[in-house]
Coordinates of C-alpha atoms and ligand atoms in Angstrom, one line a residue:
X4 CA -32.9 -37.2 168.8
X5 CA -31.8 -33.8 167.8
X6 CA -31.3 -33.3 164.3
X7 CA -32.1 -36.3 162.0
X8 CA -30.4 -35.7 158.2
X9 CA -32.2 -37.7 154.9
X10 CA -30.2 -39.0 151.9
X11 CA -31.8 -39.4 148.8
X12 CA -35.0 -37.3 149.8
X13 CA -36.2 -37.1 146.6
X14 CA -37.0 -40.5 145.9
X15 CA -40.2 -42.3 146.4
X16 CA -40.1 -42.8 149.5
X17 CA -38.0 -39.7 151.1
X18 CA -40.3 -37.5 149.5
X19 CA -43.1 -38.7 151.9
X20 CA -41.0 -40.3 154.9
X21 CA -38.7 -36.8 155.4
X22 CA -42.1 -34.8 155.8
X23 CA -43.8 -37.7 158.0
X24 CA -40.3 -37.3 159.8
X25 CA -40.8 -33.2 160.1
X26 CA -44.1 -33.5 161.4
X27 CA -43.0 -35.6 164.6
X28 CA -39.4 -33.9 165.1
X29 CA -40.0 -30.7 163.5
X30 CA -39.7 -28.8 160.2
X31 CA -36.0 -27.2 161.3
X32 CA -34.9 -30.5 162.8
X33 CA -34.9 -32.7 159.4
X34 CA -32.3 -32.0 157.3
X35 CA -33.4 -32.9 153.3
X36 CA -30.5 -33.8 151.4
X37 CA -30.0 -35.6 147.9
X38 CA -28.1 -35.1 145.2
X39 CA -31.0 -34.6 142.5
X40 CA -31.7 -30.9 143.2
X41 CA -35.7 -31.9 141.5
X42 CA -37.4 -32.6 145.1
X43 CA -40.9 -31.8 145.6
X44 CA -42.0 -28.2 146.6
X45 CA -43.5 -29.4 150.0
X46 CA -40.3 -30.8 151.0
X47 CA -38.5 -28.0 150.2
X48 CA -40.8 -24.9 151.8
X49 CA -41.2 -26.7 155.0
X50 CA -37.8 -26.9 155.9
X51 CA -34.0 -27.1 155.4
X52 CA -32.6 -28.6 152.2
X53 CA -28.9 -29.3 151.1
X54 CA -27.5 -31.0 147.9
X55 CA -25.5 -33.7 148.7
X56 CA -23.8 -36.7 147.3
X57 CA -23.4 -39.7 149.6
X58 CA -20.1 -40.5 147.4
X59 CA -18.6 -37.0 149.3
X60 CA -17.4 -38.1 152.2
X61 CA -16.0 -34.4 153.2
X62 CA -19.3 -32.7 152.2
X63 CA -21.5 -35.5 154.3
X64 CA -19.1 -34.8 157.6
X65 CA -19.7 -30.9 157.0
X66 CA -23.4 -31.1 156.9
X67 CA -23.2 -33.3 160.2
X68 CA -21.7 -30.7 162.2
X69 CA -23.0 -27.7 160.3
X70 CA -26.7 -28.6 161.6
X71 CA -25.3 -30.4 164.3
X72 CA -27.1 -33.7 163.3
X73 CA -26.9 -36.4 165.6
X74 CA -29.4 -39.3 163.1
X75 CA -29.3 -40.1 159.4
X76 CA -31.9 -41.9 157.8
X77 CA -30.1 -42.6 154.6
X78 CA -32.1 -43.4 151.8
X79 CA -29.8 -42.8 148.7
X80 CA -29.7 -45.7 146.3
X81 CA -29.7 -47.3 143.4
X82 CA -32.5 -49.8 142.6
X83 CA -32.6 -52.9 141.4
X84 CA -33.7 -52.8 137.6
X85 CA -31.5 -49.9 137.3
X86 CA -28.7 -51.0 138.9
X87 CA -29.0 -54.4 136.3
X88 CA -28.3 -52.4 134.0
X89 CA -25.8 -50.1 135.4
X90 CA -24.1 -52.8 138.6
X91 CA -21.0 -50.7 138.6
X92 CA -23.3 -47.9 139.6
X93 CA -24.9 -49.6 141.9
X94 CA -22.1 -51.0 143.7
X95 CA -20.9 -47.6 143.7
X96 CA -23.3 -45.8 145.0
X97 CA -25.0 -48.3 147.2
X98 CA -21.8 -49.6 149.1
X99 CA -19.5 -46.7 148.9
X100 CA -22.1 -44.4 149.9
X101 CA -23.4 -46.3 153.1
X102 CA -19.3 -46.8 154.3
X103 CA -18.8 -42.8 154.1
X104 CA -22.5 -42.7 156.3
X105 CA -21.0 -45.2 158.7
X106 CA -17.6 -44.2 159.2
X107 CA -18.4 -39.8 159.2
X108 CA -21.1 -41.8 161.8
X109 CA -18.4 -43.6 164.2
X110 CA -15.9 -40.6 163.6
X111 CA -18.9 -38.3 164.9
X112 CA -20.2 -40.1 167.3
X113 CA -23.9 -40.2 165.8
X114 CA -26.7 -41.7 168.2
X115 CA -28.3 -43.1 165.4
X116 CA -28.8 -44.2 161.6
X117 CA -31.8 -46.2 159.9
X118 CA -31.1 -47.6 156.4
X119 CA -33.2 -49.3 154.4
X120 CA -32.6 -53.1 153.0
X121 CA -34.8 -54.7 150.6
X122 CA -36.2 -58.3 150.0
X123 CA -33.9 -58.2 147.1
X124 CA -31.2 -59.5 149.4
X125 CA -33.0 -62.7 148.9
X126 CA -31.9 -65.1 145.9
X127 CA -33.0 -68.5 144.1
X128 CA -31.9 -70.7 146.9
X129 CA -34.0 -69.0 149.5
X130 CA -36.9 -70.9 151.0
X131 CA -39.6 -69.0 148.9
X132 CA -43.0 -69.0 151.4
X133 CA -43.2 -67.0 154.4
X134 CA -39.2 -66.3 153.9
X135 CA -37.4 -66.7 157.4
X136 CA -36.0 -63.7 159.4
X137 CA -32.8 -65.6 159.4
X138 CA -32.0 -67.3 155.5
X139 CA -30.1 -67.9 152.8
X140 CA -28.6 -64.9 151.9
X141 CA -26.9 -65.1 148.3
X142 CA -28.8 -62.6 145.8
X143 CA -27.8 -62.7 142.3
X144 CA -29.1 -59.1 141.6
X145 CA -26.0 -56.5 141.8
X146 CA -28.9 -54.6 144.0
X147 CA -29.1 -57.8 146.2
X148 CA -25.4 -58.1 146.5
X149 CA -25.5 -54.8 148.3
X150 CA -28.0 -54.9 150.3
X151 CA -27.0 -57.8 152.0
X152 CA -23.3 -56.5 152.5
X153 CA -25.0 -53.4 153.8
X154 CA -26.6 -55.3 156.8
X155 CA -23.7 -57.3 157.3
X156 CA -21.6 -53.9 157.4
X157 CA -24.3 -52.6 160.3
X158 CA -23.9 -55.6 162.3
X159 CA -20.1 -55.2 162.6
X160 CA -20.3 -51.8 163.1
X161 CA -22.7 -52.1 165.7
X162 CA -21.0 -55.3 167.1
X163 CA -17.3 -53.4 167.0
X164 CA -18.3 -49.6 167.4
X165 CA -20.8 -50.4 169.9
X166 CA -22.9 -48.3 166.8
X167 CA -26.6 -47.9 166.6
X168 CA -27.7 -49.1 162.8
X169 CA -31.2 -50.0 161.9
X170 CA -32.4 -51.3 158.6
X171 CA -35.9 -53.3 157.3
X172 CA -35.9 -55.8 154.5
X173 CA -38.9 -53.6 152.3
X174 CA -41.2 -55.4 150.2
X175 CA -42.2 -53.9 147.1
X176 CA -43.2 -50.3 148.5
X177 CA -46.4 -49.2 146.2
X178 CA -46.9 -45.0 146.3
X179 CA -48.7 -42.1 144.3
X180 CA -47.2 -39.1 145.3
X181 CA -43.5 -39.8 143.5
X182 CA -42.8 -42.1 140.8
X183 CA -40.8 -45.0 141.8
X184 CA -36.8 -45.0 141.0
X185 CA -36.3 -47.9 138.5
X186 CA -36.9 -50.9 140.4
X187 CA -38.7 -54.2 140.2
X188 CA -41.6 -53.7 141.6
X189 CA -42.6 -50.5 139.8
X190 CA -45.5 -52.3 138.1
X191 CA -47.4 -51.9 140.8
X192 CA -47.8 -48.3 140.8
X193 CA -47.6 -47.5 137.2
X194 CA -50.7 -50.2 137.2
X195 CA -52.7 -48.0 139.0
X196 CA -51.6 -44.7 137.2
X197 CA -52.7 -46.0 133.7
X198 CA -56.0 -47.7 135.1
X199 CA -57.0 -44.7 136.0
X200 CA -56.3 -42.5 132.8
X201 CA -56.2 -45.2 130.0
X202 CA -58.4 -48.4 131.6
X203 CA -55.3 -50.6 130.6
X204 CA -51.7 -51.4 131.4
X205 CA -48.8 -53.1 129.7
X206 CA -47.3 -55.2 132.4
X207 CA -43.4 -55.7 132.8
X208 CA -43.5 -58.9 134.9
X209 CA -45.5 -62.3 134.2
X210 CA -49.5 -62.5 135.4
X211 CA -48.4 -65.0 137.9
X212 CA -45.7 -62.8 139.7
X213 CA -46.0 -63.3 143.0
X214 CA -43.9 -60.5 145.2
X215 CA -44.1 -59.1 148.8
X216 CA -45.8 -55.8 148.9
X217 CA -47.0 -52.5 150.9
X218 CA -48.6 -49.4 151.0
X219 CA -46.6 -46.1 151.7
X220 CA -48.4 -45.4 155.0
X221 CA -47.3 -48.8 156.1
X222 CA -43.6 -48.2 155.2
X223 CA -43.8 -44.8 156.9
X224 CA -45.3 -46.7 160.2
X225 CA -42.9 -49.7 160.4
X226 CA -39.5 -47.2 159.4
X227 CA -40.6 -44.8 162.3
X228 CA -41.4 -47.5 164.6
X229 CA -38.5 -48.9 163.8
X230 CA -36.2 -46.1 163.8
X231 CA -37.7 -45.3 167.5
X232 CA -37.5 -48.7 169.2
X233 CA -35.7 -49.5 172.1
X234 CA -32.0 -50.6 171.4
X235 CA -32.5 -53.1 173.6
X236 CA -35.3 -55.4 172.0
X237 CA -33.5 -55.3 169.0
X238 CA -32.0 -58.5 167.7
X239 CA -32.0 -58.5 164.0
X240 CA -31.0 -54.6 163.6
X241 CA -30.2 -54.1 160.8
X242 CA -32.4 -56.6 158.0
X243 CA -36.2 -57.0 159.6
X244 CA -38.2 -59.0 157.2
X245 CA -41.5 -56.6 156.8
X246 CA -44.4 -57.2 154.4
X247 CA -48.3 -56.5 154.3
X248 CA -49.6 -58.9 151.6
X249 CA -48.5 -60.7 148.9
X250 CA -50.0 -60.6 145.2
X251 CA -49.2 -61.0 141.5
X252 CA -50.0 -58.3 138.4
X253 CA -52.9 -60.2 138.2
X254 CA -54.4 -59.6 141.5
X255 CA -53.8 -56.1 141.5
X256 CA -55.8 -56.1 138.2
X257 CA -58.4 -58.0 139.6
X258 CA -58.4 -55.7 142.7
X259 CA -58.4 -52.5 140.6
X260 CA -61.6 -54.2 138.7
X261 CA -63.8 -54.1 141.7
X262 CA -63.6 -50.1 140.9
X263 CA -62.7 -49.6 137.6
X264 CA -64.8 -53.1 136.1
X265 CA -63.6 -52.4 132.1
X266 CA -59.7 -52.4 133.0
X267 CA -57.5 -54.4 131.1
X268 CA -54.4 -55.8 131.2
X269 CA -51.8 -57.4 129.3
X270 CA -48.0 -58.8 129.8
X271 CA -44.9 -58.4 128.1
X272 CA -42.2 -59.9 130.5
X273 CA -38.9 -57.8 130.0
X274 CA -35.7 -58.6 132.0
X275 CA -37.2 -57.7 135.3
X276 CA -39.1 -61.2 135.3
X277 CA -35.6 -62.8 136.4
X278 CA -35.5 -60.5 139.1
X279 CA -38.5 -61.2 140.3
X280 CA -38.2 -64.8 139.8
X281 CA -34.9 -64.9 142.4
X282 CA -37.2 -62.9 144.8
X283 CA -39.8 -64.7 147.5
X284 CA -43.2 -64.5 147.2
X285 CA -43.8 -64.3 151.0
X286 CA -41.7 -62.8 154.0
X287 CA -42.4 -64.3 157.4
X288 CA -42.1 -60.8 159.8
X289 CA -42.8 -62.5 163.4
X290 CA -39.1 -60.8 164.0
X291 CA -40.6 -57.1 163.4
X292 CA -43.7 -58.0 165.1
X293 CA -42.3 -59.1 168.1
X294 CA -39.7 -57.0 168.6
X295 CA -40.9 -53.5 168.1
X296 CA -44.7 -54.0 167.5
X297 CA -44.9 -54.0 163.5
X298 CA -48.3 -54.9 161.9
X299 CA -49.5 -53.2 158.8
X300 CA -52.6 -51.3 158.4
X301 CA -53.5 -52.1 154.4
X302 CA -54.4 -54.9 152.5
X303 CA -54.5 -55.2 148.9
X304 CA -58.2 -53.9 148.5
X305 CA -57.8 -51.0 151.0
X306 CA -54.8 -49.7 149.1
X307 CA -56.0 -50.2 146.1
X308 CA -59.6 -47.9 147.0
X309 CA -57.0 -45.3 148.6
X310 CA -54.4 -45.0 145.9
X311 CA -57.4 -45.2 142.9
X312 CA -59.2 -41.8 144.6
X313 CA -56.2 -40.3 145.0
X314 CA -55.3 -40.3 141.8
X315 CA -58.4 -39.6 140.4
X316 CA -58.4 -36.2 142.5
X317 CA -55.1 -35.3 141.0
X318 CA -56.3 -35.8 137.8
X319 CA -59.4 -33.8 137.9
X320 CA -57.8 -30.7 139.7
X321 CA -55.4 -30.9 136.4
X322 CA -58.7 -30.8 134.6
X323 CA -60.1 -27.7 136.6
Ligands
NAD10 P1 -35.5 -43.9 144.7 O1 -34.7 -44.4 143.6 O2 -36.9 -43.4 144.4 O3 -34.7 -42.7 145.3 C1 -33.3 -42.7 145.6 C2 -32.8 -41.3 145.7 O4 -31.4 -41.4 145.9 C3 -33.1 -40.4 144.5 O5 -33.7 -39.2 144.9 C4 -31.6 -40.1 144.0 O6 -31.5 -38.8 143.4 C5 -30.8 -40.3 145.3 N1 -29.4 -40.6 145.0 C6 -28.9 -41.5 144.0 N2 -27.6 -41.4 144.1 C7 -27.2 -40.5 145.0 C8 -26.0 -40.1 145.5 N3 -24.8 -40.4 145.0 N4 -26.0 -39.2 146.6 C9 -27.2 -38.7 147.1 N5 -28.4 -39.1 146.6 C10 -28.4 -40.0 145.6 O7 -35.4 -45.0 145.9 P2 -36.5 -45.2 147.0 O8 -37.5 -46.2 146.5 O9 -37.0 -44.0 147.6 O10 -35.6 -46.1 148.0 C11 -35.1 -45.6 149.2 C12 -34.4 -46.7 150.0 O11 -35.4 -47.8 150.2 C13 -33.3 -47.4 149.2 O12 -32.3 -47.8 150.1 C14 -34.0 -48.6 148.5 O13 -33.0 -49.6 148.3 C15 -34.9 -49.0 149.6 N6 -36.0 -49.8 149.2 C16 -37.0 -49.3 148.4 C17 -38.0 -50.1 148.0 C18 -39.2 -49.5 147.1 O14 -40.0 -50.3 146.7 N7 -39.2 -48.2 146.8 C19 -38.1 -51.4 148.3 C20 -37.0 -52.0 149.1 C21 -36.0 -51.1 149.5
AKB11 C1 -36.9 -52.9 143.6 O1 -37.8 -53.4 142.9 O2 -35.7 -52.8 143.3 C2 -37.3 -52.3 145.0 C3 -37.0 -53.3 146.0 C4 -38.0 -54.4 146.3 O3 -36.0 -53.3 146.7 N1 -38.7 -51.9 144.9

């Protein structure tokens, strides 16, 4: 890989998986791209930056050849809280923005491109434990909808164009470096960010809310193992279930507890709890594991000591 180009940077996770990506291909060899010009100043000192909109096909072909890219890790979306609220948005931006990365892709000739999918392509009739690789696919979240036409798209692409198109099914991803982009799952970091400067949080989703989760360092592991496996052991390119644990709002409070014993909680369901409630509450990823090597690094408790001093270190330097 040459040049590898980023969509959507400045979200949650292209914030931290475009400078994980610098540090093994080099600073001048990731291209940063979104088109939200408020990205963090790391990811813009350390190397090359350019606004774009994924809904511009002609602007996304010129950056291709201007810095001669030959990957795209495209992360531009919209999530799926916000896009229940806005699914002509989301449909938008989610579909019409991966075709333009596919075709300017086959038109170019591109070795590669990793996009992510999401759990949410799962829906009400999907076996709920340890979710199969291969499932029920029918989501009834706009977000969903996409997400599974987004794989399918890969596979023909790849199947017709003889294409290279990767993609994971993420969990909830839980992060403290940016806030999270208006999904689901968001509870789980704003938990931690009010434990740790008001001792209590108002929670969105039921107590009993069980939902598929993982720590950033684990979704930068299993993306860049993923996005450098061998072709050829790939069978389910483009939607590998991945997950680390499982847990409700409930056990995160009781994990954030064992630190912070006087914490409280309470719940206020909004209309994320239907979301949730079409999601699984466990993803079987034998697929990932046995095909390129995935197996996470954090459980519940180890992410929750990690995330909990890291905040509290950002905190007191704002103090100082
Ligand atoms: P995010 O909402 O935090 O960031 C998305 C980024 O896309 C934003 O910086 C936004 O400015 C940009 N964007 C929006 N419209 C754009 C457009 N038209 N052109 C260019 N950029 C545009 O999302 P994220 O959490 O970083 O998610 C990245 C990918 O991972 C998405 O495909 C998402 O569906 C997937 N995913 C995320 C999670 C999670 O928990 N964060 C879970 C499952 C899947
Ligand atoms: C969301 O809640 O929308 C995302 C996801 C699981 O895709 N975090």
């Amino acid at each position: 890989m040459k040049r590898i180009l980023f969509t959507g940077c400045g979200g949650q996770i292209g914030s931290e998986l475009t400078l994980a990506f610098r540090q093994i291909y080099g600073n001048d060899n990731v291209i940063a791209s979104d088109v939200s010009d408020k990205i963090s100043t790391d990811l813009r000192e350390s190397g090359p930056f350019v606004h774009l909109d994924v809904l511009d096909k002609n602007a996304i072909a010129e950056t291709i050849d201007k810095y001669n890219i030959d990957a795209v890790v495209h992360l531009a979306a919209i999530l799926s809280a916000v896009g229940e609220k806005n699914p002509q948005l989301a449909w938008n931006v989610n579909i019409n923005g991966s075709v333009n990365i596919f075709e300017v892709a086959r038109e170019k000739k591109l070795e590669r491109i990793l996009v992510p999918s999401s759990m949410a392509v799962f829906g009400p009739d999907t076996p709920k434990e340890n979710t199969p690789q291969k499932t029920v696919l029918i989501p009834t979240t706009m977000y969903g909808v996409t997400k599974v036409a987004i794989e399918l798209l890969g596979n023909y692409y790849n199947l017709h164009y003889g294409m290279d198109i990767r993609g994971l099914r993420y969990p909830g991803i839980i992060s403290h470096k940016t806030p999270p982009g208006g999904g689901t799952t968001d509870y789980a970091v704003a938990i931690y960010f009010d434990a740790v400067k008001q001792k209590s949080y108002d929670c969105f989703l039921r107590a009993d809310s069980m939902l598929p989760m993982m720590y950033m360092p684990d979704c930068i592991k299993a993306t860049t193992e993923l996005f450098q496996a061998d072709k050829n052991k790939l069978k389910n390119a483009t939607g590998y279930n991945v997950t680390a644990f499982s847990v409700t709002p409930a056990d995160v409070a009781n994990s954030i507890r064992k630190i912070i014993p006087d914490f409280e909680i309470t719940y206020h369901p909004d209309f994320r709890q239907d979301i949730a409630d079409s999601w699984v509450n466990s993803m079987d990823d034998n697929s990932a594991r046995e095909e390129w090597g995935w197996q996470p690094d954090f459980n519940l408790d180890a992410m929750t000591e990690d995330i909990i001093k890291e905040i509290q270190l950002k905190e007191t330097s704002k103090v100082i």
